XYZ file of C-alpha atoms in Angstrom:
84
model
C 3.995 20.988 18.884
C 1.726 18.855 16.709
C 3.160 15.566 15.495
C 2.282 14.124 12.099
C 2.005 10.378 11.441
C 2.963 9.487 7.873
C 1.191 6.275 6.887
C 1.940 4.258 3.733
C -1.572 3.814 2.317
C -0.454 1.680 -0.633
C 1.286 -0.839 1.599
C -1.474 -1.196 4.187
C -4.297 -1.116 1.628
C -2.674 -3.728 -0.600
C -1.855 -6.010 2.339
C -5.409 -5.658 3.669
C -6.859 -7.001 0.419
C -5.353 -10.395 1.216
C -6.439 -10.732 4.854
C -8.938 -13.637 4.732
C -11.517 -11.936 6.977
C -11.414 -8.787 4.824
C -11.076 -10.361 1.377
C -14.738 -11.428 1.407
C -16.052 -7.880 1.964
C -17.693 -6.187 -1.007
C -20.303 -3.629 -2.003
C -22.266 -4.115 -5.222
C -19.670 -6.623 -6.391
C -16.679 -4.370 -5.748
C -14.131 -5.605 -3.164
C -13.901 -3.276 -0.159
C -11.624 -5.236 2.187
C -8.556 -3.180 1.296
C -10.130 0.129 2.241
C -11.744 -1.371 5.356
C -8.401 -2.778 6.503
C -6.697 0.539 5.772
C -9.287 2.461 7.817
C -8.979 0.029 10.729
C -5.180 0.227 10.642
C -5.136 4.029 10.536
C -7.478 4.166 13.536
C -5.297 1.687 15.470
C -2.084 3.551 14.653
C -3.647 6.933 15.495
C -4.805 5.574 18.870
C -1.175 4.779 19.724
C -0.240 8.455 19.258
C -2.981 10.625 20.798
C -2.902 14.186 19.512
C -0.910 13.324 16.391
C -2.395 13.993 12.964
C -2.460 10.908 10.691
C -1.672 11.578 7.026
C -2.133 8.699 4.572
C 0.272 8.803 1.620
C -0.285 7.136 -1.755
C 2.430 6.355 -4.292
C 2.142 7.561 -7.826
C 3.769 5.968 -10.832
C 7.551 5.904 -10.438
C 8.370 7.759 -13.672
C 11.006 9.889 -11.943
C 13.047 6.761 -11.261
C 13.198 5.909 -14.963
C 14.160 9.493 -15.796
C 16.925 9.421 -13.211
C 18.090 5.913 -14.124
C 16.899 4.580 -17.528
C 18.030 1.063 -16.545
C 15.503 0.959 -13.671
C 13.570 -2.360 -13.751
C 15.320 -3.554 -16.915
C 16.997 -6.361 -15.013
C 13.593 -7.659 -13.909
C 12.616 -8.892 -17.352
C 11.481 -12.481 -17.411
C 14.294 -14.806 -18.394
C 13.603 -18.382 -19.339
C 16.076 -20.972 -18.193
C 15.898 -24.332 -19.894
C 17.330 -27.295 -18.050
C 18.143 -30.333 -20.139
């Protein structure tokens, strides 16, 4: 039976953009550290599970959450608190 590794590409890619050694990488002015870190991480994870098939998943926009619950994120609006 073939096992499938589900890998959160958004999480690893975003985190990789802020690794100091990777944040300086670029090609023609475009930062490439995020994709480099993602590729390295996928290879490391895949090596831990020989024979498994790695599948990198990417999140889309969370519109379904707002459809399901219109109040989603409404409590995260910036609120100013003035201290006298």
